[in-house]
Amino acid sequence: MATKDTITKKPAAAKAAAAPKASPTASTGAAASNGNGQAVPSVQPVLNQQFNAPAPLQKYGTVSQRLPIGLDEKTRQESVNNLNQMLADTITLRDLYKKHHWQVVGPTFYQLHLLYDKHYEEQSVLVDTIAERIQILGGVAVAMAHDVAELASIPRPPRDREEAPIQVSRLLEAHQIILKNCHDFAKQADDSGDDGTNDLLVSEVLRANEMQVWFISEHVVDTPLARAE
């Protein structure tokens, strides 16, 4: 004959045995299943996947035919290489403008402070446009600061705060490097039939940089401030 204790324990034991076990996928963020066998999405993020990452989707320095744009692989690879050089230098020039925007000093502070920031924004637009062209061609755009620093051909400025004429001279040197490359790269793109890259370099990159050179170079013309000579 069952005692009172065994009678009360049996339902509890049966209930525990019938209860569904926690799915091992719950801690990984994968979908679990409910009592009916249906998949239930987990709301847990799947973290630290970079530590066990598979092969990259695409290696830097290669091109893939992502879009049927009528250009062969050799032409696209040449344009991507040139555009990544242009991108690294444009990012460097953009950041040089922001450095000078923060650090400018002197009687032309207000004018240059605003002008530097305007040019920074314009260079930022060019950065995005160049990077998108690289991706359209099936390449991989250079992006991170350490990679940009390795690729850029513009001399690295000191961390120090410098006088406005020195700032302008550094900017003019950077523009000169970009414009020289722009002419060379545009011609190569034209010769290879990459009209889209040629148009980008001539209509946007070259013209924007030429305009900025005009605006900042006038600040180092040696004219008197208060009295005509």
Tab-separated table of C-alpha atoms in Angstrom:
chain	number	residue	atom	x	y	z
A	1	MET	CA	0.000	0.000	0.000
A	2	ALA	CA	1.445	3.400	-1.038
A	3	THR	CA	2.173	5.887	1.689
A	4	LYS	CA	1.076	9.470	1.650
A	5	ASP	CA	4.632	10.593	0.754
A	6	THR	CA	4.911	8.390	-2.336
A	7	ILE	CA	1.486	9.453	-3.552
A	8	THR	CA	2.426	13.157	-3.424
A	9	LYS	CA	5.872	12.650	-5.052
A	10	LYS	CA	4.711	10.711	-8.116
A	11	PRO	CA	2.907	13.574	-9.851
A	12	ALA	CA	5.888	15.901	-9.289
A	13	ALA	CA	8.326	13.359	-10.726
A	14	ALA	CA	6.084	12.715	-13.710
A	15	LYS	CA	5.750	16.466	-14.341
A	16	ALA	CA	9.542	16.935	-14.320
A	17	ALA	CA	10.051	14.063	-16.728
A	18	ALA	CA	7.455	15.426	-19.129
A	19	ALA	CA	8.837	18.991	-19.118
A	20	PRO	CA	10.755	19.917	-22.334
A	21	LYS	CA	14.521	20.321	-21.927
A	22	ALA	CA	16.176	23.669	-22.717
A	23	SER	CA	17.540	23.697	-26.236
A	24	PRO	CA	21.346	23.997	-26.497
A	25	THR	CA	20.793	26.481	-29.328
A	26	ALA	CA	19.278	29.047	-26.978
A	27	SER	CA	22.694	30.263	-25.801
A	28	THR	CA	24.025	30.618	-29.340
A	29	GLY	CA	21.171	32.694	-30.673
A	30	ALA	CA	20.011	30.023	-33.139
A	31	ALA	CA	16.358	29.140	-33.547
A	32	ALA	CA	14.852	26.858	-30.878
A	33	SER	CA	11.657	24.808	-31.186
A	34	ASN	CA	8.421	24.942	-29.227
A	35	GLY	CA	6.389	22.039	-27.935
A	36	ASN	CA	4.820	21.516	-31.344
A	37	GLY	CA	8.188	21.103	-33.079
A	38	GLN	CA	7.977	24.508	-34.784
A	39	ALA	CA	11.091	26.678	-35.024
A	40	VAL	CA	11.026	29.762	-32.795
A	41	PRO	CA	13.541	32.553	-33.607
A	42	SER	CA	15.856	33.445	-30.748
A	43	VAL	CA	16.153	37.071	-29.653
A	44	GLN	CA	19.707	36.522	-28.408
A	45	PRO	CA	22.521	38.089	-30.492
A	46	VAL	CA	25.187	35.752	-31.813
A	47	LEU	CA	28.413	37.288	-30.506
A	48	ASN	CA	32.153	36.977	-31.215
A	49	GLN	CA	31.744	35.435	-34.656
A	50	GLN	CA	34.883	37.222	-35.849
A	51	PHE	CA	37.007	34.802	-33.789
A	52	ASN	CA	35.885	31.805	-35.828
A	53	ALA	CA	35.235	33.516	-39.134
A	54	PRO	CA	35.213	31.610	-42.413
A	55	ALA	CA	37.189	32.827	-45.422
A	56	PRO	CA	36.437	36.477	-46.368
A	57	LEU	CA	33.804	37.104	-48.980
A	58	GLN	CA	36.439	38.759	-51.174
A	59	LYS	CA	40.139	39.456	-50.791
A	60	TYR	CA	41.370	43.040	-51.016
A	61	GLY	CA	43.142	43.679	-54.311
A	62	THR	CA	40.866	41.438	-56.352
A	63	VAL	CA	37.870	42.155	-58.567
A	64	SER	CA	34.711	40.147	-59.136
A	65	GLN	CA	32.057	40.663	-61.793
A	66	ARG	CA	29.384	41.930	-59.441
A	67	LEU	CA	27.554	43.897	-62.096
A	68	PRO	CA	27.415	43.302	-65.864
A	69	ILE	CA	28.890	46.677	-66.827
A	70	GLY	CA	30.671	45.709	-70.055
A	71	LEU	CA	34.284	45.950	-68.798
A	72	ASP	CA	36.763	43.089	-68.744
A	73	GLU	CA	38.605	42.004	-65.601
A	74	LYS	CA	41.940	43.572	-66.566
A	75	THR	CA	40.351	46.982	-67.150
A	76	ARG	CA	38.395	46.827	-63.923
A	77	GLN	CA	41.451	45.742	-61.930
A	78	GLU	CA	43.501	48.654	-63.276
A	79	SER	CA	40.752	51.139	-62.458
A	80	VAL	CA	40.228	49.684	-58.970
A	81	ASN	CA	43.943	49.948	-58.185
A	82	ASN	CA	44.019	53.579	-59.326
A	83	LEU	CA	40.814	54.461	-57.537
A	84	ASN	CA	42.008	52.948	-54.255
A	85	GLN	CA	45.101	55.157	-54.491
A	86	MET	CA	42.836	58.137	-55.162
A	87	LEU	CA	40.572	57.108	-52.290
A	88	ALA	CA	43.435	56.839	-49.789
A	89	ASP	CA	44.755	60.278	-50.770
A	90	THR	CA	41.290	61.837	-50.719
A	91	ILE	CA	40.618	60.462	-47.227
A	92	THR	CA	43.987	61.868	-46.126
A	93	LEU	CA	43.242	65.290	-47.612
A	94	ARG	CA	39.778	65.291	-46.067
A	95	ASP	CA	41.231	64.617	-42.620
A	96	LEU	CA	43.966	67.195	-43.151
A	97	TYR	CA	41.254	69.789	-43.688
A	98	LYS	CA	39.567	68.778	-40.427
A	99	LYS	CA	42.879	68.964	-38.517
A	100	HIS	CA	43.464	72.492	-39.805
A	101	HIS	CA	39.843	73.443	-39.121
A	102	TRP	CA	40.369	72.639	-35.441
A	103	GLN	CA	43.827	74.158	-35.107
A	104	VAL	CA	43.826	77.297	-37.268
A	105	VAL	CA	44.854	80.545	-35.562
A	106	GLY	CA	45.497	84.152	-36.554
A	107	PRO	CA	43.700	87.156	-38.075
A	108	THR	CA	42.063	84.969	-40.758
A	109	PHE	CA	40.838	82.419	-38.208
A	110	TYR	CA	37.128	82.879	-38.896
A	111	GLN	CA	37.385	82.731	-42.676
A	112	LEU	CA	39.730	79.746	-42.741
A	113	HIS	CA	37.872	77.920	-39.962
A	114	LEU	CA	34.715	77.975	-42.079
A	115	LEU	CA	36.464	77.370	-45.404
A	116	TYR	CA	38.402	74.363	-44.121
A	117	ASP	CA	35.205	72.764	-42.865
A	118	LYS	CA	33.412	73.432	-46.158
A	119	HIS	CA	36.225	71.748	-48.068
A	120	TYR	CA	36.200	68.871	-45.569
A	121	GLU	CA	32.532	68.209	-46.339
A	122	GLU	CA	33.163	68.371	-50.089
A	123	GLN	CA	36.041	65.906	-49.808
A	124	SER	CA	33.806	63.611	-47.742
A	125	VAL	CA	31.361	63.467	-50.650
A	126	LEU	CA	34.224	62.550	-52.989
A	127	VAL	CA	35.375	59.803	-50.605
A	128	ASP	CA	31.966	58.139	-50.756
A	129	THR	CA	31.689	58.554	-54.527
A	130	ILE	CA	35.125	57.036	-55.199
A	131	ALA	CA	34.499	54.116	-52.818
A	132	GLU	CA	31.167	53.338	-54.470
A	133	ARG	CA	32.816	53.320	-57.913
A	134	ILE	CA	35.357	50.787	-56.647
A	135	GLN	CA	32.564	48.526	-55.440
A	136	ILE	CA	30.657	48.923	-58.716
A	137	LEU	CA	33.763	47.729	-60.575
A	138	GLY	CA	33.822	44.621	-58.383
A	139	GLY	CA	36.709	45.712	-56.178
A	140	VAL	CA	37.158	46.239	-52.443
A	141	ALA	CA	37.505	49.821	-51.260
A	142	VAL	CA	40.266	50.627	-48.762
A	143	ALA	CA	38.605	51.887	-45.590
A	144	MET	CA	40.409	51.707	-42.249
A	145	ALA	CA	42.782	54.453	-41.111
A	146	HIS	CA	45.872	52.230	-40.780
A	147	ASP	CA	45.358	50.834	-44.289
A	148	VAL	CA	44.782	54.327	-45.691
A	149	ALA	CA	47.980	55.576	-44.030
A	150	GLU	CA	50.015	52.786	-45.654
A	151	LEU	CA	48.624	53.490	-49.119
A	152	ALA	CA	48.434	57.297	-49.143
A	153	SER	CA	51.048	59.248	-51.079
A	154	ILE	CA	50.365	62.567	-49.289
A	155	PRO	CA	53.080	63.353	-46.686
A	156	ARG	CA	52.022	62.861	-43.083
A	157	PRO	CA	51.729	66.172	-41.182
A	158	PRO	CA	53.020	66.612	-37.623
A	159	ARG	CA	50.597	66.505	-34.698
A	160	ASP	CA	51.618	70.072	-33.801
A	161	ARG	CA	49.553	73.213	-34.324
A	162	GLU	CA	50.985	75.213	-37.219
A	163	GLU	CA	50.601	78.716	-38.619
A	164	ALA	CA	47.908	79.318	-41.239
A	165	PRO	CA	50.374	79.809	-44.156
A	166	ILE	CA	51.971	76.431	-43.340
A	167	GLN	CA	48.548	74.807	-43.210
A	168	VAL	CA	47.630	76.223	-46.607
A	169	SER	CA	50.957	75.117	-48.083
A	170	ARG	CA	50.404	71.557	-46.864
A	171	LEU	CA	46.925	71.544	-48.366
A	172	LEU	CA	48.185	72.856	-51.705
A	173	GLU	CA	50.842	70.124	-51.816
A	174	ALA	CA	48.181	67.482	-51.126
A	175	HIS	CA	45.907	68.869	-53.837
A	176	GLN	CA	48.824	68.886	-56.278
A	177	ILE	CA	49.481	65.184	-55.654
A	178	ILE	CA	45.823	64.300	-56.105
A	179	LEU	CA	45.433	66.384	-59.261
A	180	LYS	CA	48.564	64.904	-60.851
A	181	ASN	CA	47.254	61.397	-60.195
A	182	CYS	CA	43.818	62.441	-61.354
A	183	HIS	CA	45.125	63.428	-64.793
A	184	ASP	CA	47.133	60.204	-65.120
A	185	PHE	CA	44.343	57.924	-63.904
A	186	ALA	CA	41.700	59.631	-66.047
A	187	LYS	CA	43.841	59.134	-69.152
A	188	GLN	CA	44.379	55.456	-68.323
A	189	ALA	CA	40.647	54.970	-67.825
A	190	ASP	CA	39.932	56.715	-71.123
A	191	ASP	CA	42.493	54.604	-72.990
A	192	SER	CA	41.022	51.383	-71.564
A	193	GLY	CA	37.424	52.356	-72.302
A	194	ASP	CA	36.338	52.801	-68.666
A	195	ASP	CA	34.215	55.867	-69.336
A	196	GLY	CA	32.521	55.789	-65.929
A	197	THR	CA	35.806	56.048	-64.048
A	198	ASN	CA	37.101	58.680	-66.457
A	199	ASP	CA	33.950	60.760	-65.957
A	200	LEU	CA	34.173	60.460	-62.168
A	201	LEU	CA	37.806	61.553	-62.097
A	202	VAL	CA	37.373	64.482	-64.494
A	203	SER	CA	33.887	65.766	-63.700
A	204	GLU	CA	33.970	65.344	-59.928
A	205	VAL	CA	37.394	64.717	-58.408
A	206	LEU	CA	39.478	66.959	-60.662
A	207	ARG	CA	37.061	69.884	-60.801
A	208	ALA	CA	36.362	69.866	-57.065
A	209	ASN	CA	40.073	69.850	-56.223
A	210	GLU	CA	40.875	72.598	-58.719
A	211	MET	CA	38.166	74.800	-57.195
A	212	GLN	CA	39.474	74.207	-53.684
A	213	VAL	CA	43.028	75.032	-54.776
A	214	TRP	CA	41.792	78.389	-56.060
A	215	PHE	CA	40.000	79.226	-52.810
A	216	ILE	CA	42.841	78.404	-50.444
A	217	SER	CA	45.761	79.602	-52.580
A	218	GLU	CA	44.400	83.155	-52.503
A	219	HIS	CA	44.998	83.160	-48.728
A	220	VAL	CA	48.782	83.081	-49.190
A	221	VAL	CA	49.018	85.956	-51.668
A	222	ASP	CA	51.260	88.577	-50.053
A	223	THR	CA	49.036	91.661	-49.980
A	224	PRO	CA	48.692	94.250	-47.180
A	225	LEU	CA	45.739	93.982	-44.828
A	226	ALA	CA	45.197	97.603	-43.922
A	227	ARG	CA	46.884	99.890	-46.474
A	228	ALA	CA	47.551	99.636	-50.206
A	229	GLU	CA	51.179	99.990	-51.233
